[in-house]
Amino acid sequence: MKTITTIADTQSLAESFRREGKRIGFVPTMGFLHEGHLSLMRRARDENDIVVVSIFVNPTQFGPKEDLDRYPRDAEGDRNKCESTGADILFTPGVKEMYPEKPEVFVTVEDVSDRLEGAIRPGHFRGVATVVAKLFHIVKPHRAYFGQKDFQQCAVIRRMVKGLNLDVDVAVLPTVREPDGLAMSSRNSYLNADERRAATVLFRALSTARTLFLEGTKTPEKLKKTAKRIIEEEPEMIVDYVEIVDRETLAQVTTPGREMTLLVAAKIGKTRLIDNIML
Ligand code: PAF
């Protein structure tokens, strides 16, 4: 595996892979890799000739009071994990390489970015769309891999790709969970033992709502109410939202239909957790 830190080297390597007719699979990450990331890398390995992984903690997607400074990092561990999944290129640019000047060009995906996470974290999806667009231009992938855990992020990226006619196929793979159901996330490392135990309530709430749905309760309001009640049984959990949305637009669904996803976000201590389940 080759580690590269410059945009120019990554671009010229990507260009030569393309000239040789090789398919490039790309897994963009912010590091502190877990099984969720590794499942994306393994899929990329299965489906492509070349696998590129990027690790870049992107400042433009963090709000001024968010956790940019304390975001967990493990350069050495991440390198080993990338190597163990058979990645070919690890792209690890510094902030000055990605943003040599104060950024003045941004990608905004309207509507889908404004709801839910976007309403609570203004500017977050503008930062995500901007860095992913930049990374796509640097890595030149045929296919890029994202986890369903960040459901709204996946919708934003899909719509960006469509809206800008980017020639990249977006693959979304299922959320990887701990044995007790907690969705894997680099931010789980912030949880203390009590918070970690309480955090399992999110998946319990989602699974209960899905079971009710499969058994015949189709009304979004009833399903949301049940999920919220279950989360609130954990006194430390502060619910940000429990919402049922259309999978493509992320618009709130009020009448039962197909293609619905239940999304939850809650805070425990200083940590925000998100999760979702397709109904
Ligand atoms: O999901 C993430 O880790 C990040 O939002 C991404 C897609 C790598 C962009 O910084």
CSV table of C-alpha atoms in Angstrom, one decimal, residues 30 56-63 68 95 99:
chain,number,residue,atom,x,y,z
A,30,MET,CA,-12.2,10.8,8.5
A,56,PHE,CA,-9.0,13.6,6.2
A,57,VAL,CA,-10.8,15.2,9.2
A,58,ASN,CA,-12.5,17.9,7.2
A,59,PRO,CA,-12.7,21.2,9.1
A,60,THR,CA,-15.4,22.6,6.9
A,61,GLN,CA,-18.0,20.1,8.0
A,62,PHE,CA,-17.6,21.0,11.7
A,63,GLY,CA,-19.5,23.8,13.4
A,68,LEU,CA,-13.1,19.1,15.4
A,95,VAL,CA,-5.6,20.7,5.9
A,99,TYR,CA,-7.6,24.1,1.8
